[in-house]
Short mmCIF file of C-alpha atoms and ligand atoms in Angstrom, two decimals:
data_model
loop_
_atom_site.label_atom_id
_atom_site.label_comp_id
_atom_site.label_asym_id
_atom_site.label_seq_id
_atom_site.Cartn_x
_atom_site.Cartn_y
_atom_site.Cartn_z
CA MET I 1 -25.15 10.19 9.21
CA SER I 2 -26.37 8.06 6.49
CA LYS I 3 -29.42 6.03 6.97
CA LEU I 4 -28.07 3.12 5.13
CA ASN I 5 -27.18 -0.05 6.80
CA LEU I 6 -23.54 -0.17 5.99
CA LYS I 7 -22.89 -3.45 7.24
CA LYS I 8 -24.94 -5.05 4.63
CA ALA I 9 -23.69 -2.71 1.70
CA GLN I 10 -21.23 -4.11 -1.04
CA PHE I 11 -17.89 -2.50 -1.54
CA ALA I 12 -18.57 0.10 -4.25
CA THR I 13 -21.22 1.28 -2.06
CA LEU I 14 -19.05 1.41 0.91
CA CYS I 15 -16.42 3.25 -1.24
CA VAL I 16 -19.28 6.22 -1.84
CA HIS I 17 -20.96 5.97 1.58
CA GLY I 18 -18.53 4.57 4.03
CA SER I 19 -17.17 7.85 5.46
CA GLY I 20 -20.37 8.53 7.12
CA GLY I 21 -22.75 10.37 4.51
CA VAL I 22 -24.13 13.76 5.02
CA ASP I 23 -22.43 16.13 7.62
CA GLN I 24 -24.79 16.38 10.74
CA ALA I 25 -23.62 19.87 11.75
CA THR I 26 -24.27 21.53 8.59
CA GLY I 27 -26.08 19.00 6.13
CA ALA I 28 -22.80 19.20 3.95
CA VAL I 29 -23.06 16.40 1.34
CA SER I 30 -19.23 16.44 1.14
CA ILE I 31 -17.39 15.96 4.43
CA PRO I 32 -16.05 19.47 5.31
CA ILE I 33 -12.38 20.08 5.61
CA TYR I 34 -12.13 20.77 9.09
CA GLN I 35 -8.91 23.07 9.04
CA SER I 36 -8.51 23.88 12.42
CA SER I 37 -5.75 22.95 14.88
CA THR I 38 -7.61 23.16 17.91
CA PHE I 39 -11.19 22.74 19.32
CA ALA I 40 -13.23 24.76 21.71
CA PHE I 41 -14.57 22.65 24.70
CA GLN I 42 -18.21 23.44 25.79
CA SER I 43 -17.02 24.17 29.36
CA ALA I 44 -13.98 23.96 31.53
CA ARG I 45 -15.47 20.50 33.06
CA ALA I 46 -16.12 19.30 29.56
CA GLY I 47 -12.55 19.78 28.52
CA ALA I 48 -11.20 17.93 31.60
CA GLU I 49 -13.40 15.06 30.98
CA ILE I 50 -12.36 14.55 27.46
CA PHE I 51 -8.74 14.87 28.56
CA ALA I 52 -9.42 12.25 31.00
CA GLY I 53 -10.90 10.10 28.39
CA GLU I 54 -14.25 10.01 30.16
CA ARG I 55 -16.07 12.00 27.25
CA GLU I 56 -15.88 11.85 23.59
CA GLY I 57 -14.47 14.95 21.61
CA TYR I 58 -12.06 16.65 19.56
CA VAL I 59 -9.14 18.30 21.51
CA TYR I 60 -6.09 19.10 18.94
CA THR I 61 -5.64 18.07 15.26
CA ARG I 62 -2.44 15.97 16.27
CA ILE I 63 -4.64 13.67 18.44
CA GLY I 64 -7.71 13.80 15.87
CA ASN I 65 -9.95 15.63 13.42
CA PRO I 66 -13.13 15.01 12.17
CA THR I 67 -12.38 14.90 8.40
CA GLN I 68 -9.54 12.34 9.47
CA THR I 69 -12.34 10.31 11.50
CA ALA I 70 -14.26 10.36 8.24
CA LEU I 71 -11.45 8.69 6.27
CA GLU I 72 -10.61 6.33 8.99
CA ARG I 73 -14.13 5.12 9.18
CA GLU I 74 -14.24 4.40 5.67
CA ILE I 75 -11.01 2.61 5.25
CA ALA I 76 -11.93 0.38 8.30
CA PHE I 77 -14.99 -0.58 6.36
CA LEU I 78 -13.28 -1.13 3.03
CA GLU I 79 -10.54 -3.53 4.86
CA ASN I 80 -13.16 -5.23 7.02
CA GLY I 81 -11.28 -4.00 10.08
CA GLU I 82 -12.35 -2.74 13.41
CA ALA I 83 -10.59 0.61 13.21
CA GLY I 84 -8.31 2.67 10.97
CA LEU I 85 -5.70 5.43 11.54
CA ALA I 86 -4.49 7.87 9.05
CA PHE I 87 -0.77 9.10 8.82
CA GLY I 88 1.00 11.84 6.96
CA SER I 89 2.75 9.24 4.71
CA GLY I 90 2.98 5.31 3.95
CA MET I 91 6.33 5.43 5.77
CA ALA I 92 4.79 7.18 9.00
CA ALA I 93 2.23 4.35 8.94
CA ILE I 94 4.68 1.51 8.58
CA SER I 95 7.35 3.05 10.95
CA SER I 96 4.68 3.79 13.42
CA VAL I 97 3.29 0.19 13.55
CA ILE I 98 6.80 -1.31 13.62
CA PHE I 99 7.77 1.12 16.57
CA SER I 100 4.75 0.16 18.37
CA LEU I 101 5.48 -3.41 18.42
CA CYS I 102 9.51 -3.46 18.76
CA LYS I 103 11.86 -2.28 21.46
CA SER I 104 15.57 -2.72 21.35
CA GLY I 105 16.57 -6.26 21.29
CA SER I 106 13.48 -6.97 19.17
CA ASN I 107 13.42 -8.55 15.66
CA VAL I 108 11.40 -8.61 12.67
CA VAL I 109 11.00 -11.34 9.98
CA ALA I 110 10.09 -9.87 6.69
CA SER I 111 9.80 -10.83 3.18
CA ASN I 112 12.58 -9.55 0.95
CA THR I 113 11.23 -7.98 -1.94
CA LEU I 114 9.94 -4.51 -0.30
CA TYR I 115 9.20 -0.83 -1.39
CA GLY I 116 12.70 0.60 -1.44
CA GLY I 117 11.89 2.96 1.56
CA THR I 118 10.63 0.12 3.72
CA HIS I 119 13.88 -1.89 2.85
CA GLN I 120 15.97 1.40 3.99
CA PHE I 121 14.17 1.80 7.16
CA PHE I 122 14.58 -1.81 7.87
CA MET I 123 18.27 -2.16 6.90
CA GLU I 124 19.56 1.43 7.99
CA THR I 125 17.13 3.24 10.62
CA LEU I 126 15.93 0.36 12.84
CA PRO I 127 19.38 -1.21 13.55
CA ARG I 128 20.23 2.30 15.05
CA TYR I 129 17.71 1.41 17.84
CA GLU I 130 18.92 -2.09 17.99
CA ILE I 131 15.96 -3.57 16.15
CA GLU I 132 16.92 -6.16 13.62
CA VAL I 133 15.17 -7.23 10.49
CA ARG I 134 15.69 -10.61 8.84
CA GLU I 135 14.59 -10.11 5.31
CA ILE I 136 14.00 -13.46 3.70
CA ASP I 137 12.59 -15.01 0.60
CA GLY I 138 8.80 -15.07 1.47
CA THR I 139 7.78 -17.57 -1.20
CA ASN I 140 9.27 -20.20 0.86
CA LEU I 141 7.06 -20.18 4.18
CA ASP I 142 9.82 -22.29 5.91
CA ASN I 143 12.11 -19.28 5.92
CA PHE I 144 9.59 -17.50 8.28
CA THR I 145 9.30 -20.35 10.68
CA ASP I 146 13.05 -20.99 10.62
CA ASN I 147 13.94 -16.96 11.32
CA ILE I 148 11.64 -16.58 13.98
CA ASP I 149 12.96 -16.64 17.78
CA GLU I 150 11.83 -15.42 21.27
CA ASN I 151 12.56 -11.90 20.49
CA THR I 152 10.63 -11.73 17.10
CA ARG I 153 7.71 -9.31 17.34
CA CYS I 154 5.97 -9.57 13.98
CA ILE I 155 6.17 -10.95 10.42
CA TYR I 156 5.99 -8.07 7.83
CA ILE I 157 5.02 -8.86 4.14
CA GLU I 158 4.33 -7.04 1.00
CA THR I 159 1.97 -8.92 -1.63
CA PRO I 160 1.97 -8.48 -4.47
CA ALA I 161 5.57 -7.05 -3.91
CA ASN I 162 6.87 -3.75 -5.33
CA PRO I 163 8.08 -3.94 -8.16
CA THR I 164 8.41 -8.02 -8.77
CA LEU I 165 4.66 -8.62 -8.21
CA THR I 166 5.92 -11.72 -5.75
CA ILE I 167 3.18 -13.23 -4.35
CA ILE I 168 3.28 -14.38 -0.58
CA ASP I 169 0.51 -16.88 0.97
CA ILE I 170 -1.31 -14.52 3.51
CA LYS I 171 -3.25 -17.16 5.10
CA ASN I 172 -0.71 -19.57 5.87
CA CYS I 173 1.81 -16.89 6.99
CA ALA I 174 -0.89 -15.87 9.28
CA LYS I 175 -0.97 -19.17 10.76
CA ILE I 176 3.00 -19.15 11.34
CA ALA I 177 2.64 -15.81 13.05
CA HIS I 178 -0.20 -16.86 15.37
CA LYS I 179 1.63 -20.34 16.29
CA HIS I 180 4.29 -17.89 17.50
CA LYS I 181 1.80 -15.65 19.28
CA ILE I 182 3.02 -12.55 17.33
CA PRO I 183 1.09 -10.39 14.77
CA LEU I 184 1.05 -10.47 10.68
CA ILE I 185 1.48 -7.04 9.09
CA VAL I 186 0.71 -6.69 5.44
CA ASP I 187 1.43 -3.85 3.13
CA ASN I 188 -1.58 -4.01 0.97
CA THR I 189 -0.68 -0.71 -1.19
CA PHE I 190 -0.57 -2.70 -4.53
CA PRO I 191 -3.77 -4.54 -4.58
CA THR I 192 -5.79 -2.20 -2.27
CA PRO I 193 -8.98 -3.70 -0.48
CA TYR I 194 -10.80 -3.77 -3.87
CA PHE I 195 -8.52 -7.11 -4.66
CA GLN I 196 -7.34 -8.17 -1.62
CA ARG I 197 -8.42 -8.07 2.05
CA PRO I 198 -5.61 -9.49 4.29
CA LEU I 199 -7.51 -9.30 7.46
CA ASP I 200 -10.22 -11.68 6.13
CA LEU I 201 -7.26 -13.81 5.25
CA GLY I 202 -5.99 -13.64 9.09
CA ALA I 203 -3.47 -10.82 8.97
CA ASP I 204 -3.62 -8.67 12.04
CA ILE I 205 -2.61 -5.21 10.78
CA VAL I 206 -2.78 -3.90 7.22
CA VAL I 207 -0.59 -0.76 6.24
CA HIS I 208 -0.77 1.52 3.06
CA SER I 209 0.82 3.94 1.24
CA ALA I 210 -2.55 5.83 0.49
CA THR I 211 -0.33 8.10 -1.93
CA LYS I 212 -0.87 5.37 -4.36
CA TYR I 213 -4.46 3.83 -5.16
CA ILE I 214 -6.55 4.97 -2.22
CA GLY I 215 -5.78 8.64 -3.17
CA GLY I 216 -5.49 7.66 -6.70
CA HIS I 217 -4.68 11.30 -8.37
CA GLY I 218 -1.18 11.73 -7.52
CA ASP I 219 -1.89 14.63 -5.70
CA THR I 220 -1.37 13.56 -1.94
CA VAL I 221 0.90 11.72 0.37
CA ALA I 222 -0.59 9.70 2.96
CA GLY I 223 -0.71 6.54 4.80
CA LEU I 224 -3.03 4.26 6.71
CA ALA I 225 -3.13 1.45 9.28
CA ILE I 226 -5.99 -0.84 9.96
CA GLY I 227 -6.34 -3.38 12.70
CA LYS I 228 -8.34 -4.29 16.08
CA LYS I 229 -9.68 -1.32 17.67
CA ASP I 230 -7.72 -1.91 20.88
CA TYR I 231 -4.26 -1.84 18.90
CA ILE I 232 -5.41 1.36 16.78
CA ASP I 233 -6.43 2.89 19.93
CA GLU I 234 -3.05 2.26 21.66
CA LEU I 235 -1.32 3.21 18.39
CA ARG I 236 -3.03 6.74 18.11
CA GLY I 237 -2.59 7.40 21.80
CA THR I 238 1.11 6.49 22.04
CA ILE I 239 3.23 6.67 18.73
CA LEU I 240 1.11 9.01 16.62
CA ARG I 241 0.56 11.16 19.52
CA ASP I 242 4.18 11.31 20.32
CA ILE I 243 6.06 11.22 17.06
CA GLY I 244 3.11 13.27 15.28
CA GLY I 245 3.26 11.70 11.65
CA ILE I 246 -0.49 12.92 11.28
CA ILE I 247 -2.24 13.59 8.00
CA SER I 248 -3.61 16.93 7.46
CA PRO I 249 -7.46 17.75 7.10
CA LEU I 250 -7.18 18.76 3.52
CA ASN I 251 -5.13 15.52 2.58
CA ALA I 252 -7.64 13.25 4.71
CA TRP I 253 -10.19 14.84 2.57
CA LEU I 254 -8.58 14.13 -0.57
CA LEU I 255 -8.41 10.61 0.31
CA VAL I 256 -12.02 10.43 1.03
CA ARG I 257 -12.88 11.71 -2.18
CA GLY I 258 -10.36 9.46 -3.95
CA LEU I 259 -11.83 6.47 -2.34
CA LYS I 260 -15.50 7.15 -3.57
CA THR I 261 -14.13 5.96 -7.12
CA LEU I 262 -11.82 3.15 -5.77
CA ALA I 263 -13.94 0.45 -7.11
CA VAL I 264 -14.32 1.67 -10.75
CA ARG I 265 -10.84 2.80 -10.86
CA MET I 266 -9.31 -0.39 -9.80
CA GLU I 267 -11.64 -2.21 -12.55
CA ARG I 268 -10.25 -0.20 -15.31
CA HIS I 269 -6.50 -0.19 -14.01
CA GLU I 270 -6.89 -4.13 -13.99
CA GLU I 271 -8.48 -4.31 -17.37
CA ASN I 272 -5.81 -2.16 -19.10
CA ALA I 273 -2.81 -3.76 -17.03
CA LEU I 274 -3.96 -7.15 -18.34
CA GLU I 275 -3.93 -5.70 -21.82
CA VAL I 276 -0.65 -4.06 -21.53
CA ALA I 277 0.88 -7.37 -19.90
CA LYS I 278 -0.50 -9.50 -22.95
CA TYR I 279 0.83 -7.01 -25.28
CA LEU I 280 4.40 -7.10 -23.70
CA THR I 281 4.49 -10.89 -23.39
CA LEU I 282 4.06 -11.12 -27.07
CA HIS I 283 6.78 -8.38 -28.07
CA PRO I 284 10.01 -9.61 -29.40
CA LYS I 285 12.20 -7.05 -27.56
CA VAL I 286 10.47 -7.88 -24.12
CA LYS I 287 12.46 -10.77 -22.16
CA GLN I 288 9.99 -11.46 -19.52
CA VAL I 289 6.87 -9.88 -18.06
CA TRP I 290 5.34 -10.15 -14.38
CA PHE I 291 1.77 -9.54 -13.86
CA PRO I 292 -0.08 -11.83 -11.52
CA GLY I 293 -2.83 -12.20 -13.90
CA LEU I 294 -1.00 -13.87 -16.49
CA THR I 295 -0.88 -17.72 -16.20
CA THR I 296 3.01 -17.57 -16.80
CA HIS I 297 3.25 -15.94 -13.54
CA PRO I 298 4.97 -18.34 -11.19
CA GLN I 299 2.31 -17.80 -8.64
CA HIS I 300 -0.69 -17.16 -10.64
CA GLN I 301 -2.63 -20.12 -8.67
CA LEU I 302 -1.77 -18.27 -5.33
CA ALA I 303 -2.94 -14.90 -6.49
CA CYS I 304 -6.25 -16.48 -7.84
CA GLU I 305 -6.83 -17.81 -4.40
CA GLN I 306 -6.29 -14.63 -2.25
CA MET I 307 -6.99 -11.99 -4.62
CA SER I 308 -10.06 -11.08 -6.54
CA GLY I 309 -8.17 -9.38 -9.24
CA PHE I 310 -4.52 -8.55 -10.03
CA GLY I 311 -4.10 -4.75 -10.13
CA GLY I 312 -2.62 -2.48 -12.13
CA ILE I 313 1.17 -2.80 -11.93
CA VAL I 314 3.13 -4.38 -14.70
CA SER I 315 6.95 -5.04 -14.67
CA PHE I 316 8.79 -6.33 -17.45
CA GLU I 317 12.65 -7.07 -18.42
CA ILE I 318 13.71 -5.53 -21.91
CA LYS I 319 16.28 -7.22 -23.95
CA GLY I 320 19.46 -4.80 -24.15
CA GLY I 321 19.64 -4.11 -20.47
CA ARG I 322 19.86 -0.52 -18.92
CA LYS I 323 20.53 1.03 -22.12
CA ALA I 324 17.58 -0.23 -23.97
CA GLY I 325 15.37 0.60 -20.67
CA GLU I 326 16.47 4.00 -20.70
CA LYS I 327 15.72 4.55 -24.34
CA LEU I 328 12.38 3.36 -23.84
CA MET I 329 11.73 5.34 -20.89
CA ASN I 330 13.04 8.41 -22.71
CA SER I 331 10.81 7.57 -25.75
CA VAL I 332 7.29 7.22 -24.29
CA GLN I 333 4.98 10.02 -24.83
CA LEU I 334 1.74 9.19 -22.77
CA PHE I 335 3.38 7.44 -19.93
CA THR I 336 5.09 9.68 -17.55
CA LEU I 337 8.66 9.17 -16.46
CA ALA I 338 8.13 9.45 -12.84
CA VAL I 339 8.20 7.23 -9.58
CA SER I 340 5.08 6.64 -7.41
CA LEU I 341 2.19 4.21 -8.83
CA GLY I 342 -1.47 3.92 -8.62
CA ASP I 343 -2.45 7.48 -10.41
CA VAL I 344 -5.23 7.93 -13.13
CA ASP I 345 -2.21 8.64 -15.19
CA SER I 346 0.28 5.90 -16.46
CA LEU I 347 3.76 6.03 -15.15
CA ILE I 348 7.11 4.43 -16.18
CA GLU I 349 10.20 3.96 -13.84
CA HIS I 350 13.50 2.02 -13.40
CA PRO I 351 13.38 0.44 -10.14
CA GLY I 352 17.24 -0.34 -10.13
CA SER I 353 18.33 3.18 -10.28
CA MET I 354 15.07 4.93 -8.87
CA THR I 355 12.55 3.41 -6.13
CA HIS I 356 14.85 0.41 -5.35
CA SER I 357 18.31 2.18 -5.65
CA THR I 358 18.26 1.64 -1.62
CA TYR I 359 19.01 -2.03 -2.47
CA SER I 360 22.59 -3.11 -2.92
CA ALA I 361 23.51 -4.54 -6.55
CA GLU I 362 23.86 -7.86 -4.76
CA ASP I 363 20.42 -7.36 -3.05
CA LEU I 364 18.79 -6.36 -6.33
CA GLU I 365 20.18 -9.56 -8.12
CA LYS I 366 18.65 -11.40 -5.23
CA VAL I 367 15.03 -10.31 -5.64
CA CYS I 368 15.52 -10.45 -9.74
CA ILE I 369 15.48 -6.68 -10.33
CA SER I 370 17.86 -6.52 -13.24
CA GLU I 371 19.37 -3.71 -15.27
CA GLY I 372 16.63 -4.08 -17.90
CA PHE I 373 13.87 -4.06 -15.38
CA VAL I 374 11.10 -1.47 -15.95
CA ARG I 375 8.03 -1.00 -13.95
CA LEU I 376 4.73 0.47 -15.25
CA SER I 377 1.91 1.73 -13.10
CA VAL I 378 -0.76 1.47 -15.82
CA GLY I 379 -3.53 4.36 -15.62
CA ILE I 380 -6.99 4.42 -16.63
CA GLU I 381 -6.56 6.17 -19.98
CA ASP I 382 -7.87 4.35 -23.16
CA ARG I 383 -5.78 0.95 -23.44
CA HIS I 384 -5.31 1.51 -27.19
CA ASP I 385 -3.51 4.85 -26.51
CA LEU I 386 -1.35 3.17 -23.72
CA ILE I 387 -0.29 0.19 -26.18
CA ASP I 388 0.38 2.51 -29.16
CA ASP I 389 2.72 4.48 -26.98
CA LEU I 390 4.52 1.45 -25.73
CA SER I 391 4.86 0.39 -29.30
CA GLN I 392 6.13 3.47 -30.84
CA ALA I 393 8.73 3.70 -27.86
CA LEU I 394 9.62 0.06 -28.11
CA LYS I 395 10.45 0.68 -32.05
CA ARG I 396 13.01 3.23 -31.11
CA VAL I 397 15.03 0.60 -28.61
CA ASP I 398 18.05 -1.20 -30.06
CA THR I 399 18.17 -4.49 -28.39
C1 PLP D 401 5.16 4.10 -1.98
C2 PLP D 401 5.11 2.87 -1.10
C3 PLP D 401 5.36 3.13 0.43
C4 PLP D 401 5.66 4.24 1.05
O1 PLP D 401 4.51 5.15 1.01
P1 PLP D 401 4.83 6.63 1.01
O2 PLP D 401 3.27 7.08 1.22
O3 PLP D 401 5.60 6.95 0.00
O4 PLP D 401 5.49 7.04 2.31
C5 PLP D 401 5.15 1.81 1.12
N1 PLP D 401 5.01 0.64 0.47
C6 PLP D 401 4.68 0.50 -0.69
C7 PLP D 401 4.22 -0.94 -1.39
C8 PLP D 401 4.85 1.76 -1.62
O5 PLP D 401 4.61 1.35 -2.95
#
C-alpha cells in the first residue's frame, strides 16, 4: 500500500497511484493480474465467515478479484465517489444500473441524444420488461420535470452526448431529480473525470464505457459504475452477481495501466481536437462543426461552467451529404475508419449508418444527425499530421 496520503493528491498523481501502489503480498510494482477463478480459504470456518459477510476475503472472481479491486479503488478516487464497480462492458454497467433501480411498471426519463446501444437498450430491450424510457430533449430542463411521474425511478443523461456533443446541465438536472427523490445517472464516457466530475455537481451515479478513454488504447472492452458505497455494494451483491457481467482480471489490469496516463492523454486529445475543430470551421467544404470548446457551440458557456476542458471528439457536417462523407472517410490515411472512440489513434466514422443506426430516420433528424454528419475521435498523434490528412482527404471530396 502506498504511503502517500491520496486524499490530498491531485488528479494526475491519483491516476498513477490511486490503484493502491506496490502489491503488499509480493512487492510487485505493477498490480499482478490475479488470473484465478477461485480463492482458497484459510480454514473451513474462515470460508463460512466470508460467505456470511463477517470477514473480508475473496471467494470467486464473479464476486470480486484483487485486480478488479485495484481498478475500482482507482476510479472511485478519480470520480470523487465513495465506491466503484467494474463490468465487462459499458453496456453491462448501464444495463445493470438501470435494472437495479427499475422493475416492471417503472419508467426512466432520459435525454434523447445517447450512444446508439444505450438508445436501443432503452427502446427495444427495456419495454420487454415493461420498463418505459421517455427520451426527451435534455437541453430544455422543463422536459425532465414534465415527464417525471410517481413511477419514474431515475433520470439518465449523457453529456457531452454522443455524437452531437450536446451539453446538459448536470447541476440543475440533479436538483430536479432530488426534488422528486430519484437519482441522476450520468454517462461520463466522453469527458472522463479529467474534464468533468458529475458527482461533484450533484449526480448520484456515474457510468462509463471504459472501452474508450479510460482504457485509451483500443484494446479492451469494459465498463464502470461509481456512486455511494451502500448503492455500489448492493449492485455488486445483486445484479452483478446474478447476471454476471463481470470484467476479466486481464481487462481490469489493462484499465489500471491505461488510467496511469489518463491526465496526459486527455490534455493532448483536447489540444489536438481544438486545432482540428478550428481547422474544420474555416474549411469551405464543411457546413458546421460541433466541439464544446468552440465559442460557436450553442452551449459553450454551460460547457465552460461544468467542465474543465472539452475532450477529444469533434463532429462536423460535410457539404454534399452522405456521398461526400463517404468519399472523405474512404480517403483519409492517418485516421482509421472505425467506430469506438477515445483511443490514442485517431478514428473517423459515420454515426447515421454506424454507431447510431439504431435510431430511426425520424429520430436521427430530431437529434440533428444528418446524412453528411461525420464523427472524429481525435487521437494523440502530431496535430499537423492530422490536419494534413483531413486536408488531403477533403480535397478529394466533391461538394
Ligand atoms: C461506447 C459507449 C457506450 C457503450 O460501451 P461499451 O463499452 O461499448 O459497451 C456507452 N456510452 C457511450 C457514451 C459510449 O460511447
